[in-house]
Coordinates of N, CA, C and O in Angstrom, one line a residue:
Q16 N 14.7 37.6 -33.7 CA 15.3 36.8 -32.7 C 15.4 35.4 -33.2 O 14.6 34.8 -34.0
A17 N 16.4 34.7 -32.9 CA 16.8 33.4 -33.3 C 16.1 32.5 -32.4 O 15.9 32.7 -31.2
A18 N 15.6 31.4 -32.9 CA 14.9 30.4 -32.1 C 16.0 29.4 -31.5 O 17.0 29.0 -32.1
L19 N 15.8 28.9 -30.4 CA 16.6 27.9 -29.7 C 16.2 26.6 -30.1 O 15.1 26.2 -30.0
A20 N 17.1 25.8 -30.7 CA 16.8 24.5 -31.2 C 17.0 23.5 -30.1 O 18.0 23.4 -29.4
L21 N 15.9 22.7 -29.7 CA 16.0 21.8 -28.8 C 15.6 20.4 -29.2 O 14.7 20.4 -30.1
D22 N 16.3 19.5 -28.9 CA 16.0 18.0 -29.4 C 15.1 17.3 -28.4 O 15.6 16.8 -27.3
F23 N 13.8 17.4 -28.5 CA 12.8 16.7 -27.7 C 12.6 15.2 -28.1 O 12.0 14.4 -27.3
L24 N 13.0 14.9 -29.3 CA 12.8 13.5 -29.8 C 13.7 12.5 -29.1 O 13.3 11.4 -28.8
G25 N 14.8 12.9 -28.7 CA 15.7 12.0 -27.9 C 15.4 11.8 -26.5 O 15.8 10.8 -25.9
A26 N 14.7 12.7 -25.9 CA 14.4 12.6 -24.4 C 13.2 11.7 -24.3 O 12.3 11.6 -25.0
R27 N 13.3 10.8 -23.3 CA 12.2 9.9 -22.9 C 11.7 10.3 -21.5 O 12.3 10.2 -20.5
D28 N 10.5 10.9 -21.4 CA 9.8 11.3 -20.2 C 9.6 10.2 -19.2 O 9.9 10.4 -18.1
D29 N 9.3 9.0 -19.6 CA 9.0 7.9 -18.6 C 10.3 7.5 -17.9 O 10.3 7.1 -16.7
E30 N 11.4 7.6 -18.5 CA 12.7 7.2 -17.9 C 13.1 8.4 -16.9 O 13.7 8.1 -15.9
D31 N 12.9 9.6 -17.3 CA 13.4 10.8 -16.5 C 12.5 11.1 -15.3 O 12.9 11.5 -14.3
F32 N 11.1 11.0 -15.6 CA 10.2 11.5 -14.6 C 9.2 10.6 -14.1 O 8.4 10.8 -13.2
G33 N 9.3 9.3 -14.6 CA 8.3 8.3 -14.1 C 8.9 7.7 -12.8 O 9.8 8.1 -12.3
R34 N 8.0 6.8 -12.2 CA 8.5 6.2 -11.0 C 9.8 5.4 -11.2 O 10.0 4.7 -12.3
Q35 N 10.8 5.5 -10.2 CA 12.0 4.9 -10.4 C 12.1 3.6 -9.4 O 11.9 3.7 -8.1
P36 N 12.4 2.4 -9.9 CA 12.5 1.3 -9.2 C 13.6 1.4 -8.2 O 14.7 2.0 -8.4
T37 N 13.4 0.8 -7.0 CA 14.4 0.8 -5.9 C 14.7 -0.6 -5.5 O 13.9 -1.5 -5.3
R38 N 16.0 -0.9 -5.3 CA 16.6 -2.2 -5.0 C 16.1 -2.5 -3.5 O 16.0 -1.6 -2.7
T39 N 15.9 -3.8 -3.2 CA 15.6 -4.1 -1.9 C 16.6 -3.6 -0.8 O 16.3 -3.4 0.3
S40 N 17.9 -3.8 -1.3 CA 19.0 -3.4 -0.3 C 19.0 -2.0 0.1 O 19.6 -1.6 1.1
Q41 N 18.3 -1.2 -0.7 CA 18.1 0.4 -0.3 C 16.9 0.6 0.4 O 16.6 1.8 0.7
L42 N 16.1 -0.4 0.7 CA 14.9 -0.2 1.4 C 14.8 -0.9 2.8 O 15.6 -1.7 3.0
P43 N 14.0 -0.3 3.7 CA 14.0 -1.0 5.1 C 13.3 -2.4 5.0 O 12.7 -2.8 4.0
D44 N 13.5 -3.2 6.1 CA 12.9 -4.5 6.2 C 11.5 -4.3 6.0 O 10.7 -3.6 6.7
P45 N 10.8 -5.2 5.2 CA 9.4 -5.0 4.8 C 8.5 -5.6 5.8 O 7.3 -5.3 5.8
A46 N 9.0 -6.6 6.6 CA 8.1 -7.3 7.5 C 7.3 -6.5 8.5 O 6.2 -6.6 8.7
P47 N 8.0 -5.5 9.2 CA 7.3 -4.6 10.1 C 6.3 -3.8 9.3 O 5.3 -3.4 9.8
L48 N 6.6 -3.3 8.2 CA 5.8 -2.4 7.4 C 4.5 -3.2 6.9 O 3.5 -2.6 7.0
V49 N 4.6 -4.5 6.6 CA 3.6 -5.3 6.2 C 2.5 -5.4 7.3 O 1.4 -5.2 7.1
A50 N 3.1 -5.6 8.6 CA 2.3 -5.7 9.8 C 1.5 -4.5 10.1 O 0.3 -4.6 10.3
R51 N 2.2 -3.3 10.0 CA 1.5 -2.0 10.1 C 0.5 -1.7 9.1 O -0.6 -1.3 9.3
L52 N 0.8 -2.0 7.8 CA -0.1 -1.8 6.7 C -1.3 -2.7 6.9 O -2.4 -2.2 6.6
A53 N -1.1 -4.0 7.2 CA -2.2 -4.8 7.3 C -3.2 -4.4 8.3 O -4.4 -4.3 8.2
Q54 N -2.8 -4.0 9.5 CA -3.6 -3.4 10.5 C -4.4 -2.2 10.1 O -5.6 -2.1 10.3
A55 N -3.7 -1.3 9.4 CA -4.3 -0.1 9.0 C -5.3 -0.3 7.9 O -6.3 0.3 8.0
I56 N -5.0 -1.2 7.0 CA -5.9 -1.5 6.0 C -7.2 -2.1 6.4 O -8.3 -1.7 6.1
V57 N -7.1 -3.1 7.4 CA -8.3 -3.7 8.1 C -9.1 -2.5 8.8 O -10.2 -2.6 8.8
E58 N -8.4 -1.6 9.5 CA -9.1 -0.6 10.2 C -9.7 0.4 9.3 O -10.8 0.9 9.5
V59 N -9.1 0.7 8.1 CA -9.8 1.6 7.2 C -11.1 0.9 6.5 O -12.0 1.6 6.5
V60 N -10.8 -0.4 6.1 CA -12.1 -0.9 5.5 C -13.2 -1.3 6.4 O -14.4 -1.5 5.9
S61 N -12.9 -1.2 7.8 CA -14.0 -1.4 8.8 C -14.5 -0.1 9.3 O -15.4 0.0 10.0
G62 N -13.9 1.1 8.8 CA -14.4 2.3 9.1 C -13.9 3.0 10.4 O -14.4 4.0 10.9
Q63 N -12.9 2.4 11.0 CA -12.2 2.9 12.2 C -11.1 4.0 11.9 O -10.8 4.6 12.8
R64 N -10.4 3.9 10.8 CA -9.4 4.8 10.5 C -9.6 5.5 9.2 O -10.3 5.0 8.2
P65 N -9.3 6.8 9.0 CA -9.5 7.5 7.7 C -8.6 7.0 6.6 O -7.5 6.6 6.8
A66 N -9.2 6.8 5.5 CA -8.5 6.2 4.3 C -7.3 7.0 3.9 O -6.4 6.5 3.5
P67 N -7.4 8.4 4.0 CA -6.2 9.2 3.6 C -4.9 8.7 4.3 O -3.8 9.1 3.7
Q68 N -5.0 8.2 5.3 CA -3.7 7.8 6.0 C -2.9 6.8 5.2 O -1.7 6.5 5.3
L69 N -3.5 6.0 4.4 CA -2.9 5.0 3.4 C -2.4 5.6 2.0 O -1.7 4.8 1.3
I70 N -2.7 6.8 1.7 CA -2.6 7.2 0.3 C -1.0 7.3 0.0 O -0.6 7.0 -1.1
R71 N -0.2 7.6 1.0 CA 1.2 7.5 0.6 C 1.8 6.2 0.4 O 2.9 6.1 -0.3
H72 N 1.1 5.1 0.8 CA 1.7 3.8 0.9 C 1.1 3.0 -0.2 O 1.4 1.8 -0.3
T73 N 0.2 3.5 -0.9 CA -0.6 2.6 -1.9 C -0.6 3.2 -3.3 O -0.6 4.4 -3.3
A74 N -0.7 2.4 -4.2 CA -0.8 2.8 -5.5 C -2.2 3.5 -5.8 O -3.2 3.1 -5.1
P75 N -2.4 4.5 -6.7 CA -3.7 5.0 -6.8 C -4.9 4.0 -7.1 O -5.9 4.3 -6.5
T76 N -4.8 3.0 -7.8 CA -5.8 2.0 -8.1 C -6.1 1.4 -6.7 O -7.3 1.0 -6.4
I77 N -5.1 0.9 -5.9 CA -5.4 0.3 -4.6 C -6.0 1.2 -3.7 O -7.0 0.9 -3.0
Y78 N -5.6 2.5 -3.6 CA -6.2 3.5 -2.7 C -7.6 3.7 -3.0 O -8.4 3.8 -2.1
S79 N -8.0 3.7 -4.3 CA -9.3 4.1 -4.6 C -10.3 2.9 -4.2 O -11.4 3.1 -3.7
V80 N -9.8 1.6 -4.4 CA -10.7 0.6 -3.8 C -10.8 0.5 -2.3 O -11.9 0.5 -1.8
I81 N -9.7 0.8 -1.6 CA -9.7 0.9 -0.2 C -10.7 2.1 0.4 O -11.5 1.9 1.3
A82 N -10.6 3.2 -0.4 CA -11.4 4.4 0.2 C -12.9 4.1 -0.1 O -13.7 4.5 0.6
R83 N -13.2 3.5 -1.2 CA -14.6 3.1 -1.5 C -15.1 2.1 -0.5 O -16.2 2.4 0.1
Q84 N -14.4 1.1 0.0 CA -14.8 0.3 1.0 C -15.0 0.9 2.4 O -15.8 0.7 3.1
A85 N -14.0 1.9 2.6 CA -14.1 2.6 3.8 C -15.4 3.4 3.8 O -16.0 3.7 4.9
M86 N -15.8 4.1 2.7 CA -17.0 4.9 2.7 C -18.1 4.1 3.0 O -19.1 4.4 3.7
V87 N -18.3 2.9 2.4 CA -19.3 1.9 2.5 C -19.4 1.5 4.1 O -20.5 1.4 4.7
A88 N -18.3 1.2 4.6 CA -18.2 0.7 5.9 C -18.6 1.9 7.0 O -19.2 1.6 8.0
G89 N -18.2 3.0 6.6 CA -18.6 4.3 7.4 C -20.1 4.4 7.6 O -20.6 4.7 8.7
R90 N -20.8 4.0 6.6 CA -22.3 4.1 6.5 C -22.9 3.0 7.5 O -24.0 3.2 8.1
R91 N -22.2 1.8 7.6 CA -22.8 0.7 8.2 C -22.3 0.6 9.7 O -22.8 -0.2 10.4
R92 N -21.3 1.4 10.0 CA -20.7 1.3 11.4 C -21.6 1.5 12.4 O -22.3 2.5 12.5
A93 N -21.5 0.6 13.5 CA -22.4 0.8 14.7 C -21.7 1.9 15.5 O -20.4 1.8 15.7
P94 N -22.3 2.7 16.2 CA -21.7 3.6 17.1 C -20.9 2.9 18.4 O -21.4 1.8 18.8
G95 N -20.2 3.6 19.0 CA -19.4 3.0 20.2 C -18.0 2.8 19.8 O -17.6 2.7 18.7
P96 N -17.1 2.6 20.9 CA -15.8 2.4 20.8 C -15.5 0.9 20.2 O -16.2 0.0 20.5
R97 N -14.5 0.7 19.4 CA -14.1 -0.7 18.9 C -12.6 -0.8 19.1 O -11.8 0.1 19.0
R98 N -12.3 -2.0 19.3 CA -10.9 -2.4 19.6 C -10.2 -2.3 18.2 O -10.6 -2.7 17.2
P99 N -8.9 -2.0 18.3 CA -8.1 -2.1 17.0 C -7.9 -3.4 16.6 O -7.9 -4.3 17.4
A100 N -7.5 -3.6 15.4 CA -7.2 -4.9 14.8 C -5.9 -5.4 15.4 O -4.9 -4.6 15.7
I101 N -5.8 -6.7 15.4 CA -4.5 -7.3 15.9 C -3.9 -8.2 14.8 O -4.6 -9.1 14.4
V102 N -2.7 -7.9 14.5 CA -1.9 -8.7 13.5 C -1.4 -10.0 14.2 O -0.5 -9.8 15.2
R103 N -1.9 -11.2 13.8 CA -1.4 -12.3 14.4 C 0.0 -13.0 13.8 O 0.7 -13.5 14.4
R104 N 0.0 -12.8 12.4 CA 1.1 -13.6 11.7 C 1.4 -12.8 10.4 O 0.4 -12.4 9.7
V105 N 2.7 -12.6 10.1 CA 3.1 -12.1 8.7 C 4.1 -13.0 8.1 O 5.0 -13.5 8.8
R106 N 3.9 -13.2 6.8 CA 4.8 -14.1 6.1 C 5.3 -13.2 4.8 O 4.5 -12.7 4.1
V107 N 6.5 -13.3 4.7 CA 7.1 -12.3 3.5 C 8.0 -13.1 2.7 O 8.8 -13.9 3.2
C108 N 8.0 -13.0 1.4 CA 8.9 -13.6 0.4 C 9.1 -12.6 -0.5 O 8.5 -11.6 -0.9
E109 N 10.4 -12.7 -1.2 CA 10.8 -11.8 -2.2 C 11.1 -12.5 -3.4 O 12.2 -13.3 -3.8
P110 N 10.2 -12.6 -4.4 CA 10.3 -13.1 -5.8 C 11.3 -12.6 -6.7 O 11.8 -13.2 -7.5
A111 N 11.5 -11.2 -6.4 CA 12.6 -10.6 -7.3 C 13.1 -9.4 -6.5 O 12.4 -8.9 -5.5
D112 N 14.2 -8.8 -6.9 CA 14.8 -7.8 -6.2 C 13.9 -6.5 -6.4 O 13.4 -6.1 -7.5
G113 N 13.5 -5.9 -5.3 CA 12.6 -4.7 -5.1 C 11.1 -5.0 -5.2 O 10.3 -4.1 -5.3
I114 N 10.8 -6.4 -5.0 CA 9.4 -6.8 -5.0 C 9.2 -7.8 -3.9 O 10.0 -8.7 -3.6
V115 N 8.2 -7.6 -3.1 CA 7.9 -8.3 -2.0 C 6.6 -8.7 -2.0 O 5.5 -8.0 -2.3
E116 N 6.2 -10.0 -1.8 CA 4.9 -10.5 -1.6 C 4.6 -11.0 -0.3 O 5.5 -11.8 0.2
A117 N 3.6 -10.8 0.4 CA 3.4 -11.0 1.8 C 1.9 -11.4 2.1 O 1.0 -10.9 1.2
C118 N 1.8 -12.1 3.1 CA 0.4 -12.3 3.7 C 0.3 -12.0 5.1 O 1.4 -12.1 5.8
A119 N -0.8 -11.7 5.6 CA -0.9 -11.4 7.0 C -2.3 -11.9 7.5 O -3.3 -11.9 6.7
V120 N -2.3 -12.4 8.7 CA -3.5 -12.8 9.4 C -3.8 -11.7 10.5 O -3.1 -11.5 11.3
V121 N -5.1 -11.1 10.3 CA -5.5 -10.1 11.2 C -6.7 -10.4 11.9 O -7.8 -10.8 11.1
V122 N -6.9 -10.2 13.3 CA -8.0 -10.4 13.9 C -8.8 -8.9 14.1 O -8.0 -8.1 14.7
S123 N -9.9 -8.9 13.9 CA -10.7 -7.5 14.0 C -12.1 -7.8 14.3 O -12.8 -8.4 13.3
H124 N -12.7 -7.4 15.4 CA -14.0 -7.4 15.8 C -14.5 -8.9 15.7 O -15.6 -9.1 15.2
G125 N -13.8 -9.8 16.2 CA -14.1 -11.3 16.3 C -14.0 -11.9 14.9 O -14.3 -13.1 14.9
R126 N -13.5 -11.3 14.0 CA -13.4 -11.9 12.5 C -11.8 -12.1 12.3 O -11.1 -11.1 12.6
V127 N -11.5 -13.1 11.8 CA -10.1 -13.4 11.3 C -10.0 -13.1 9.8 O -10.9 -13.8 9.1
R128 N -9.2 -12.3 9.5 CA -9.1 -12.0 8.0 C -7.7 -12.2 7.5 O -6.6 -12.1 8.3
A129 N -7.6 -12.6 6.2 CA -6.2 -12.8 5.6 C -6.2 -11.7 4.6 O -6.9 -11.4 3.9
L130 N -4.8 -11.2 4.5 CA -4.5 -10.2 3.6 C -3.4 -10.7 2.7 O -2.4 -11.2 3.3
A131 N -3.5 -10.4 1.3 CA -2.3 -10.8 0.6 C -1.9 -9.4 -0.1 O -2.7 -8.7 -0.6
I132 N -0.6 -9.0 0.0 CA -0.1 -7.7 -0.3 C 1.1 -7.9 -1.2 O 2.0 -8.7 -0.9
R133 N 1.2 -7.1 -2.2 CA 2.4 -6.9 -3.0 C 3.0 -5.6 -2.8 O 2.3 -4.6 -3.0
L134 N 4.2 -5.6 -2.5 CA 5.0 -4.3 -2.3 C 6.1 -4.1 -3.3 O 6.7 -5.2 -3.5
E135 N 6.2 -3.0 -4.0 CA 7.2 -2.8 -4.9 C 8.1 -1.6 -4.4 O 7.4 -0.5 -4.0
G136 N 9.4 -1.7 -4.6 CA 10.2 -0.6 -4.2 C 10.2 0.4 -5.3 O 10.7 0.2 -6.4
L137 N 9.7 1.5 -5.0 CA 9.5 2.6 -6.0 C 9.9 3.9 -5.3 O 9.4 4.3 -4.2
D138 N 10.6 4.6 -5.9 CA 11.1 6.1 -5.5 C 11.6 5.9 -4.1 O 11.3 7.0 -3.3
G139 N 12.4 5.0 -3.7 CA 13.0 4.9 -2.4 C 12.2 4.5 -1.2 O 12.5 4.7 0.0
R140 N 10.9 3.9 -1.5 CA 10.1 3.4 -0.4 C 9.2 2.2 -1.1 O 9.2 2.1 -2.2
W141 N 8.6 1.6 -0.1 CA 7.8 0.4 -0.4 C 6.3 1.0 -0.8 O 5.9 1.9 0.0
L142 N 5.8 0.4 -1.8 CA 4.5 0.9 -2.4 C 3.5 -0.3 -2.4 O 3.9 -1.2 -3.2
V143 N 2.3 -0.4 -1.9 CA 1.4 -1.4 -2.1 C 0.9 -1.3 -3.6 O 0.2 -0.3 -3.9
T144 N 1.1 -2.3 -4.4 CA 0.7 -2.3 -5.8 C -0.3 -3.4 -6.1 O -1.0 -3.3 -7.1
A145 N -0.7 -4.3 -5.2 CA -1.6 -5.3 -5.2 C -2.1 -5.7 -3.9 O -1.3 -5.8 -2.9
L146 N -3.5 -5.8 -3.8 CA -4.0 -6.2 -2.4 C -5.3 -7.0 -2.5 O -6.1 -6.8 -3.5
T147 N -5.4 -8.1 -1.8 CA -6.6 -9.1 -1.7 C -6.9 -9.2 -0.3 O -5.9 -9.4 0.5
I148 N -8.1 -8.9 0.0 CA -8.5 -9.0 1.5 C -9.6 -10.2 1.5 O -10.6 -10.2 0.8
G149 N -9.3 -11.2 2.4 CA -10.2 -12.4 2.5 C -11.0 -12.3 3.8 O -10.8 -11.5 4.6

């Protein structure tokens, strides 16, 4: 039988199968998403919400940090009902097309926390690629 000749040298896997950047105009308004994500992140790291709820919205490195913090918080959590976090303020700026940097002020259990979040438009949705919780 004859062999089928294929040219694999010309194909670039990272261009065809890697994450595809998405322009801001093709994505929903990021401000409401930042508010929901900030509330969810604070609730996860305080042990009130399961970490897997954030897996679709976060890069793998960010998710692993959040999940680790949630595991530690789950061990320290006092029993009883707790009020959900309240997002007080969100500020969003767009340094480049398809990239959003935002900060949020969240009140949770008598503590005021600040979050800095970087979202990138990838594969038709916003994805958290950097996160700092203060």
